[in-house]
Short mmCIF file of C-alpha atoms and ligand atoms in Angstrom, two decimals:
data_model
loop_
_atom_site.label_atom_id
_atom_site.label_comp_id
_atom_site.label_asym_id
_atom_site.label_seq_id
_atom_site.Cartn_x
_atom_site.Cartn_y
_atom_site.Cartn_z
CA UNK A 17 11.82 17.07 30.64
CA UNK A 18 15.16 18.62 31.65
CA UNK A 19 17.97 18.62 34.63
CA UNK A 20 18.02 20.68 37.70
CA UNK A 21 21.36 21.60 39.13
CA UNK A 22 21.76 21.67 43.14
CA UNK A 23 24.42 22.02 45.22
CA UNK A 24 23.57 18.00 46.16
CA UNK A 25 23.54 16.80 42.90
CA UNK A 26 21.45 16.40 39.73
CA UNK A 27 17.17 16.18 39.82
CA UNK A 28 16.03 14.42 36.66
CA UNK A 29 12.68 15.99 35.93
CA UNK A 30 9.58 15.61 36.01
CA UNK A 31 9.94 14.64 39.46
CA UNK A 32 7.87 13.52 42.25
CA UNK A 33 9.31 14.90 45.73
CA UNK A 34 8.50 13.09 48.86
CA UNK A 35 7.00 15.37 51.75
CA UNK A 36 9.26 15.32 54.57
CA UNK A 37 7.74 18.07 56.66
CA UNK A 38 9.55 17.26 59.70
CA UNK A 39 12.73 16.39 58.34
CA UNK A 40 11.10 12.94 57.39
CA UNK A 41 9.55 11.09 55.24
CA UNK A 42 6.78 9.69 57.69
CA UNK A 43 7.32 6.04 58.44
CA UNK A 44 10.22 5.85 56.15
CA UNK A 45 14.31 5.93 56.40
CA UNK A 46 16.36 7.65 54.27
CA UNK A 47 17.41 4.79 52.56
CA UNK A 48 14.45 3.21 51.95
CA UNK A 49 13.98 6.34 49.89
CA UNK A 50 16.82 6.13 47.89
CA UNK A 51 16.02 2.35 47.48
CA UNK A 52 12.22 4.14 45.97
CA UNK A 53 14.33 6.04 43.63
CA UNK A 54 13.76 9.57 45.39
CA UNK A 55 15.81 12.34 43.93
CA UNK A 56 14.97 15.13 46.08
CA UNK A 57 13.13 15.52 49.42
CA UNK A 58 10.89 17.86 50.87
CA UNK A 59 11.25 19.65 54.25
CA UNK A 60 9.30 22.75 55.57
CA UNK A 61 11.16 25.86 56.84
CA UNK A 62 7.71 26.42 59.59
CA UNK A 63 8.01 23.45 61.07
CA UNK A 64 11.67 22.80 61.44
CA UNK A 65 11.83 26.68 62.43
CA UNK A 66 9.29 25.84 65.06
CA UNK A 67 10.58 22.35 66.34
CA UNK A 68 13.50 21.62 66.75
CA UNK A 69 14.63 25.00 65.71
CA UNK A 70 17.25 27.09 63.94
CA UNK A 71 19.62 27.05 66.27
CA UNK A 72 20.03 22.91 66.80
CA UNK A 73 19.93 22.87 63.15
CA UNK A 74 22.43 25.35 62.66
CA UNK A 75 24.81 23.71 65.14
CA UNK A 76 24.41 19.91 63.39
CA UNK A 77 25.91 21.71 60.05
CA UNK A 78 22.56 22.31 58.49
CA UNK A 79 19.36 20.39 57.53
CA UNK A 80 21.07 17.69 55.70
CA UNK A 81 23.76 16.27 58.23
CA UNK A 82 20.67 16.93 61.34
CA UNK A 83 18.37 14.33 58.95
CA UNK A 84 21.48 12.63 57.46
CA UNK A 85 20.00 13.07 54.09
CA UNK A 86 22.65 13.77 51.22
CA UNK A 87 20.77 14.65 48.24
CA UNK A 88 18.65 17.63 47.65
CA UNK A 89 16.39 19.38 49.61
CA UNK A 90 13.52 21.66 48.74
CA UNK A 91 11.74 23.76 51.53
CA UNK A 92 8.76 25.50 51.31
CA UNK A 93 8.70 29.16 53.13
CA UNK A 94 6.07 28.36 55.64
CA UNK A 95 3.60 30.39 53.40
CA UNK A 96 0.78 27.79 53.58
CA UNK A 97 1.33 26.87 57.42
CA UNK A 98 0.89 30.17 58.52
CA UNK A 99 -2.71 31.41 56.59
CA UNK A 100 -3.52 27.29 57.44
CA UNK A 101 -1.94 25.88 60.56
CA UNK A 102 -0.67 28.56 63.07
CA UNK A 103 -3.21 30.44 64.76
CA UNK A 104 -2.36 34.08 62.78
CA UNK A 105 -2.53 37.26 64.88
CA UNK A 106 -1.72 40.19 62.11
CA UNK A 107 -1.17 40.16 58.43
CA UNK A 108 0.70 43.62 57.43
CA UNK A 109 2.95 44.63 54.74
CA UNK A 110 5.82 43.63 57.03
CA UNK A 111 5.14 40.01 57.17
CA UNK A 112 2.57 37.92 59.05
CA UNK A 113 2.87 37.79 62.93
CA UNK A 114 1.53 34.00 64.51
CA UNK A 115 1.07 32.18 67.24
CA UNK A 116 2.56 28.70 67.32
CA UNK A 117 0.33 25.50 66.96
CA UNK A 118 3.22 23.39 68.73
CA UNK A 119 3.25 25.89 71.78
CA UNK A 120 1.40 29.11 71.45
CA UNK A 121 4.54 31.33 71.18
CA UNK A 122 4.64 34.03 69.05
CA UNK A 123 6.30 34.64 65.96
CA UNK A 124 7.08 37.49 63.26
CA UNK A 125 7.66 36.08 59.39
CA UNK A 126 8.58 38.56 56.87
CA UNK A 127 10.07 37.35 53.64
CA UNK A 128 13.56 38.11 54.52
CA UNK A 129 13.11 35.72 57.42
CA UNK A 130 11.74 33.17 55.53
CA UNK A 131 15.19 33.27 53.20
CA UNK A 132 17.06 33.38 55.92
CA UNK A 133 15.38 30.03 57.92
CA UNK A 134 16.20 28.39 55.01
CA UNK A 135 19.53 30.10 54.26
CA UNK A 136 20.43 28.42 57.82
CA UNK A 137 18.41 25.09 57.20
CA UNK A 138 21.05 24.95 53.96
CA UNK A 139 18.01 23.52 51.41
CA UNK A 140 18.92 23.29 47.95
CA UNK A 141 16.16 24.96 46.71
CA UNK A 142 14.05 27.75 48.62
CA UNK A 143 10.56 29.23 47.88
CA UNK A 144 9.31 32.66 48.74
CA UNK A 145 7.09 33.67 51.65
CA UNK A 146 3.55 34.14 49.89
CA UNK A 147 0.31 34.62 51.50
CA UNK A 148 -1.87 30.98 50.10
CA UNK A 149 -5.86 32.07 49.36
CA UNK A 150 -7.67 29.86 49.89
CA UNK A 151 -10.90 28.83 48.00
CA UNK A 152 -13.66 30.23 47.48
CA UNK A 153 -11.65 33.93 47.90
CA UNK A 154 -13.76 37.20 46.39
CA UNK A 155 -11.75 39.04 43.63
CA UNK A 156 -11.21 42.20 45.72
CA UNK A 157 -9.04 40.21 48.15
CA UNK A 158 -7.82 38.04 46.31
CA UNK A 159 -6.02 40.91 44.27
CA UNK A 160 -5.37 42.76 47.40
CA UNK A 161 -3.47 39.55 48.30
CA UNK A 162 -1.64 39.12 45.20
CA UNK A 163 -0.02 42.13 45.73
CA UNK A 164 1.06 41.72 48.84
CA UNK A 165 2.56 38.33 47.23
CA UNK A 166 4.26 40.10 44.68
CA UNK A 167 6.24 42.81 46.61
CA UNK A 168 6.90 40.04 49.36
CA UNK A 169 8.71 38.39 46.35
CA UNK A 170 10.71 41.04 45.66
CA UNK A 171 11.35 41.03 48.96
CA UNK A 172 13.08 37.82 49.25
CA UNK A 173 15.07 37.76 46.02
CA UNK A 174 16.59 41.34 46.85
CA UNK A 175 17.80 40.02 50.21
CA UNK A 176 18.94 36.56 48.56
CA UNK A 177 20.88 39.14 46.74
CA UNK A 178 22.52 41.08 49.56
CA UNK A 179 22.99 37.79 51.32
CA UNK A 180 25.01 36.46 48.70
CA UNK A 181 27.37 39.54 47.94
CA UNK A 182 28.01 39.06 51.85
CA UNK A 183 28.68 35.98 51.61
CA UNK A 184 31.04 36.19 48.73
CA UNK A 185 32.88 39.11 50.37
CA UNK A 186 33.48 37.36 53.84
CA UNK A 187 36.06 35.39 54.46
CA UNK A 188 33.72 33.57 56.43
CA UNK A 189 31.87 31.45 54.15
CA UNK A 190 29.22 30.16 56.71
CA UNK A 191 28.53 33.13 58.23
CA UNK A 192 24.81 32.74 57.91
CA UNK A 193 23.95 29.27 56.10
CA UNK A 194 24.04 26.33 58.09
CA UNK A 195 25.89 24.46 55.10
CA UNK A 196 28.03 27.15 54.23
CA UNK A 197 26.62 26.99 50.73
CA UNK A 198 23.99 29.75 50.33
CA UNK A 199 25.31 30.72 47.21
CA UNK A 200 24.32 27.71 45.84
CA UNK A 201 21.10 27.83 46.81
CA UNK A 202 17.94 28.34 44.50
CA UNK A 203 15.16 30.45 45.41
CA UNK A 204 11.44 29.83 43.57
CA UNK A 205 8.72 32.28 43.16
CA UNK A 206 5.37 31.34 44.08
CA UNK A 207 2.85 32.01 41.52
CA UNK A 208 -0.64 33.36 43.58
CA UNK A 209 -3.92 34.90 42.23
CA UNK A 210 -6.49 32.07 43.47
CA UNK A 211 -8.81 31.06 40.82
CA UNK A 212 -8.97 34.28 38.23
CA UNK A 213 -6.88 33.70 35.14
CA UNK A 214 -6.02 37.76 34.56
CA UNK A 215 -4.90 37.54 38.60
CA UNK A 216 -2.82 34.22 37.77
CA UNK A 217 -1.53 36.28 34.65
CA UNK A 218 -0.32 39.29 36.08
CA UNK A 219 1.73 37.08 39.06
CA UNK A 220 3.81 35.08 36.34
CA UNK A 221 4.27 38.47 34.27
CA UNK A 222 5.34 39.87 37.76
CA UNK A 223 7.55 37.00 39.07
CA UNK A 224 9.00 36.90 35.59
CA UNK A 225 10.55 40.73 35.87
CA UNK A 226 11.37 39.75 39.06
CA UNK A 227 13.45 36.42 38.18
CA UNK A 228 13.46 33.75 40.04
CA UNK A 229 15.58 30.36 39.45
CA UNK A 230 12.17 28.29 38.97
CA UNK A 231 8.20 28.88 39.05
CA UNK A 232 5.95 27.53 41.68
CA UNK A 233 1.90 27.46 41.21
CA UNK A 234 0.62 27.83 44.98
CA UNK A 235 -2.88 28.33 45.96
CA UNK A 236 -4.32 24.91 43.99
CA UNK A 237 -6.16 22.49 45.64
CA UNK A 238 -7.00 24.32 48.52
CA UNK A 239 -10.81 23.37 48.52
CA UNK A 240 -12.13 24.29 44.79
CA UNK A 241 -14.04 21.78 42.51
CA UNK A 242 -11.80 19.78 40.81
CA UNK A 243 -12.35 21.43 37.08
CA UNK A 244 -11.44 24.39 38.55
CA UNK A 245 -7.75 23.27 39.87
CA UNK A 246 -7.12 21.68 36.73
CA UNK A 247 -8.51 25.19 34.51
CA UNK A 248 -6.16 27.25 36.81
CA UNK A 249 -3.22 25.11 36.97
CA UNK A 250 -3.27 24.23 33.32
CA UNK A 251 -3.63 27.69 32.64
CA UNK A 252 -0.85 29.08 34.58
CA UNK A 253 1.40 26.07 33.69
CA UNK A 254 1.03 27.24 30.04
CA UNK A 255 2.52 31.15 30.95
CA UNK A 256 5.42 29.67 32.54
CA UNK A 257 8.46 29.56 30.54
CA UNK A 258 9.58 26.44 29.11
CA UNK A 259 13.36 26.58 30.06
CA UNK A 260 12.57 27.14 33.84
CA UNK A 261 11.39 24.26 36.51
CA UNK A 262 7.49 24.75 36.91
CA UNK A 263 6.53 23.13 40.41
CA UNK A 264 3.13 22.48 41.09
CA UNK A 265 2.78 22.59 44.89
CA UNK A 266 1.03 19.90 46.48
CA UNK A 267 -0.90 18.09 44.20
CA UNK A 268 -2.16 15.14 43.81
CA UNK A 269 -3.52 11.72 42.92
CA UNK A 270 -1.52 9.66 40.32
CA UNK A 271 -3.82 10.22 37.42
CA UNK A 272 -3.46 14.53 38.28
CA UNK A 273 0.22 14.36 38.11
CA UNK A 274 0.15 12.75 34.88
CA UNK A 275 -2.53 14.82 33.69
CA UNK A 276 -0.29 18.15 35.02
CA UNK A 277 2.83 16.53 32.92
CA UNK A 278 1.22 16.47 30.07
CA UNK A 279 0.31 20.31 30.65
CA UNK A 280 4.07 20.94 31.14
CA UNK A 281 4.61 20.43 34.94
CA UNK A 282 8.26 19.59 36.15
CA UNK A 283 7.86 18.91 40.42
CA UNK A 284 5.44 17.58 42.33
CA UNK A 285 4.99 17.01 45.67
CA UNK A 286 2.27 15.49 47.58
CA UNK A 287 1.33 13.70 50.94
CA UNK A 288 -1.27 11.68 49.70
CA UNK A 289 0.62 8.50 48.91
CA UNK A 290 2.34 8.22 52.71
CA UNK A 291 -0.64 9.70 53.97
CA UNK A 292 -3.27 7.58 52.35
CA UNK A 293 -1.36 4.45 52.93
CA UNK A 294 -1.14 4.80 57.00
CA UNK A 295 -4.62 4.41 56.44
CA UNK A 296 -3.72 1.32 54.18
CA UNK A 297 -4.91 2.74 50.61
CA UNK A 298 -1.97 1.79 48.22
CA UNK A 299 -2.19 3.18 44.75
CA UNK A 300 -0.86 0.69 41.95
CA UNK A 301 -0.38 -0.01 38.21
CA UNK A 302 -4.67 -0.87 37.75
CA UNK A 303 -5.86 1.55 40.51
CA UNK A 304 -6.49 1.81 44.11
CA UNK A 305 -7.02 -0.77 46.61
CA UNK A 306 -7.97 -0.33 50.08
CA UNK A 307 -6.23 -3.13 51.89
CA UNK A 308 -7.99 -3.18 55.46
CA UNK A 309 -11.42 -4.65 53.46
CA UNK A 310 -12.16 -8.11 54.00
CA UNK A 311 -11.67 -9.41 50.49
CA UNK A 312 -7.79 -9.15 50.87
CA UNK A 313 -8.37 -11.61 53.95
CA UNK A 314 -6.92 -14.49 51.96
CA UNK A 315 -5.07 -12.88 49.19
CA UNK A 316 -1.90 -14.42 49.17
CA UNK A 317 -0.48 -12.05 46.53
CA UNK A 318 1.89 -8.78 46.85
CA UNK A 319 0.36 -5.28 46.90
CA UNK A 320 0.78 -5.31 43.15
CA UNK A 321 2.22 -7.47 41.20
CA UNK A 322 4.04 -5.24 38.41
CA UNK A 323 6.15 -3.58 41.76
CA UNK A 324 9.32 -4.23 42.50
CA UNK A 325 9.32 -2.71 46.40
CA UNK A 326 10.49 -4.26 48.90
CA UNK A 327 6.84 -4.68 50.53
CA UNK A 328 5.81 -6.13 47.18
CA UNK A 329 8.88 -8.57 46.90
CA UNK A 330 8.22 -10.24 50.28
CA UNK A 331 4.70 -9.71 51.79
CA UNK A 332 0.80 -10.28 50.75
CA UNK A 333 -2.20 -8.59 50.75
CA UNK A 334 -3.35 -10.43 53.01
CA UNK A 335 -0.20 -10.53 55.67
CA UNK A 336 -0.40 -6.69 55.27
CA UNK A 337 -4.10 -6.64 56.00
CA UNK A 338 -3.40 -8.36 58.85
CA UNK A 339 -1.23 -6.14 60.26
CA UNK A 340 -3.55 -3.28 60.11
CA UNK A 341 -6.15 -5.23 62.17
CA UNK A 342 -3.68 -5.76 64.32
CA UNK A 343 -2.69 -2.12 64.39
CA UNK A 344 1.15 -3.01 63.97
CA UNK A 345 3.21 -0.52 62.82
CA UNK A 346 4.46 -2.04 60.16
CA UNK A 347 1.86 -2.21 58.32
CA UNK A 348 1.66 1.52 57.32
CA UNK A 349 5.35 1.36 56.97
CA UNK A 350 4.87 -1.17 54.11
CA UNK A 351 2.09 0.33 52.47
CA UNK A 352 3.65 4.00 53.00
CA UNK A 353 6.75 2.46 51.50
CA UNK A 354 4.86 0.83 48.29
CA UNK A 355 3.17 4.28 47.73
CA UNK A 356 6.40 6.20 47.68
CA UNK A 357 7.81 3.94 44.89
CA UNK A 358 4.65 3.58 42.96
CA UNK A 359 4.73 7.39 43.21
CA UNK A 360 8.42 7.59 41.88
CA UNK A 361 8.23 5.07 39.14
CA UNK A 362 5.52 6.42 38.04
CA UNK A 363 7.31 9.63 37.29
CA UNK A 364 10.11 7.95 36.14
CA UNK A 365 8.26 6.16 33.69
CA UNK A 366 6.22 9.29 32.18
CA UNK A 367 9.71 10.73 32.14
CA UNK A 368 11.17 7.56 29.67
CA UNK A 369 7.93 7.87 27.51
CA UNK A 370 8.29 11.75 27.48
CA UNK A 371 11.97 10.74 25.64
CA UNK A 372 10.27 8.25 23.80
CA UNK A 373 7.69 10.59 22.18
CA UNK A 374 4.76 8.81 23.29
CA UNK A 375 4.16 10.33 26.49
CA UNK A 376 0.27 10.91 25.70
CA UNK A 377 -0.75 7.26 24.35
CA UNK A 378 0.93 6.45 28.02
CA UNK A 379 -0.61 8.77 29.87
CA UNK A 380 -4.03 7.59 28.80
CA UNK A 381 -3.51 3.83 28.66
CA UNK A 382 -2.67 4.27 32.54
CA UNK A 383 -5.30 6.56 33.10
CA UNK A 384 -7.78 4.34 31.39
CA UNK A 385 -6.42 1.48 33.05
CA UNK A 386 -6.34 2.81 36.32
CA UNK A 387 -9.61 4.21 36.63
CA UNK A 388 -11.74 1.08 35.23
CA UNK A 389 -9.55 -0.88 38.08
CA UNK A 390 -10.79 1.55 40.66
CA UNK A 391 -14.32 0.54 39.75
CA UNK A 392 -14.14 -2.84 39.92
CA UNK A 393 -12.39 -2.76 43.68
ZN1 ZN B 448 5.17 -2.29 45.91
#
């Protein structure tokens, strides 16, 4: 449990941060997630860099006046778009040349770039430009990869570097962030190494030397058996150091956040809980319910009943399935909206027992409460 420092204010963590890819939260304003509780938001330096690009961005003063979102802002590099989303041409020692997924144009990323999109987007925290293996990945490339990885991430803190002595002697403070604040701005390394402890080793050791402002594990849940993302990230979350911000990147389901807490986790971010719930799945206190089934069709009460949300404090089950039938929008607004805050309070809550000593005993009381409710549904 600890503070993070940004240049828009204080993160209490552990912390769940909701995934904004485009600059939003999908289905959700701004201040319905401050009314969630959200700290900290999540944008993604591929996609903004793609659409609308740097240039509009630059020109509103940055990502946070173009969104009008205040608080902080963590982007990831674009790392995981490229090896996933964009249609990738050549992978060299220089960086990673692409084709767009939007339009088909093509695109160099090296790690200074990355910095620099995100130097210009103004985010309040940065991550490095890795290259994310994905599962199953034989040890020869994996390796091959992690090396790559590594010197990439050397890469990007040595330009943060000369960026910043720039900066400082300019008398032109904005000459290349957006915000004018890229001094302020932290920059994570990305731990790699796919599933091979020794590989997962040798990336902290690496990143350590390096030095980076906070810790990322990258490369989890990218299509291994479950026991194996919780062996690696538990693993690797134990060679981080304690006094740094360890970010697990894009996990999970409410029971794996908890269960990544209590291995020493500090940031989270997944899509599953706006995701899931535009296909009406809301995750509460005693499990998960799908509301679009027919036994909600006269269930007069709220989402769940220990929830204070605004979809919770005036609508039903059954109003909401309704909605879905009906395909309104507003139903996946609502249950999108519950998610968030279920997702929040739920961190905010291991985060009061964590000061209370007694984080475990919580930890499995909702576990064990949550999963028997998931059976019974
Ligand atoms: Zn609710």
């Amino acid at each position: 449990m600890g503070k993070l420092i940004t240049a828009h204010g204080e993160i209490n963590t552990p912390v769940f941060m909701p995934v904004g890819t485009q600059g939003t939260v999908k289905a959700i304003s701004n201040d319905e997630l401050l009314e969630c509780g959200a700290e900290i938001m999540l944008g993604n330096a591929y996609h903004l860099n793609l659409r609308p690009g740097l240039e509009i961005i630059r020109k509103a003063g940055g990502l946070h006046k173009f969104i009008g979102w205040k608080g902080p802002i963590l982007t990831d590099s674009g790392g995981y778009q490229v090896f996933s989303l964009a249609k990738l041409r050549k992978l060299s020692e220089e960086g990673a040349e692409f084709s767009s997924h939007i339009d088909g144009s093509r695109h160099f990323i090296t790690p200074e770039k990355a910095v620099e999109i995100q130097e210009i987007l103004g985010s309040d925290i940065m991550m490095t430009f890795d290259e994310c293996v994905h599962y199953p990945a034989a040890r020869d490339y994996a390796e091959q990869s992690l090396n790559l990885t590594t010197k990439w991430a050397k890469r990007s803190k040595d330009f943060l570097h000369n960026t910043q002595y720039a900066i400082h002697n300019t008398p032109n403070h904005s000459l290349r962030s957006g915000s004018g604040q890229a001094n302020a701005q932290l920059l994570f390394g990305i731990v790699q190494g796919s599933t091979y402890p020794d590989l997962r080793k040798r990336a902290v050791e690496e990143l350590l030397s390096i030095g980076f402002d906070g810790y990322a594990i990258g490369g989890v849940s990218v299509g291994e058996p479950q026991n194996l993302i919780h062996e690696i990230s538990s693993y690797t979350a134990s060679l981080l150091p304690e006094n740094s911000p360890r970010y697990l990147m894009g996990m999970g389901t409410p029971v794996d956040m908890m269960e990544a807490i209590s291995n020493g986790m500090d940031m989270f971010d997944c899509v599953v809980p706006t995701r899931n719930g535009r296909n009406g799945q809301a995750f509460t206190w005693n499990g998960e319910l799908q509301l679009r089934n027919s036994e909600y069709k006269e269930d007069f009460s709220s989402i769940d009943k220990d929830c204070g949300c605004m979809a919770c404090r005036k609508y039903t089950r059954a109003y909401i399935r309704h909605l879905f039938n009906a395909e309104e929008i507003l139903g996946l607004r609502l249950v999108s909206l519950h998610n968030i805050h279920f997702y929040v309070k739920l961190i905010q809550k291991s985060r009061q027992a964590i000061k209370d000593d007694c984080f475990e005993s919580f930890r499995l009381e909702f576990a064990g409460k949550y999963i028997t409710t998931k059976r019974t549904v």
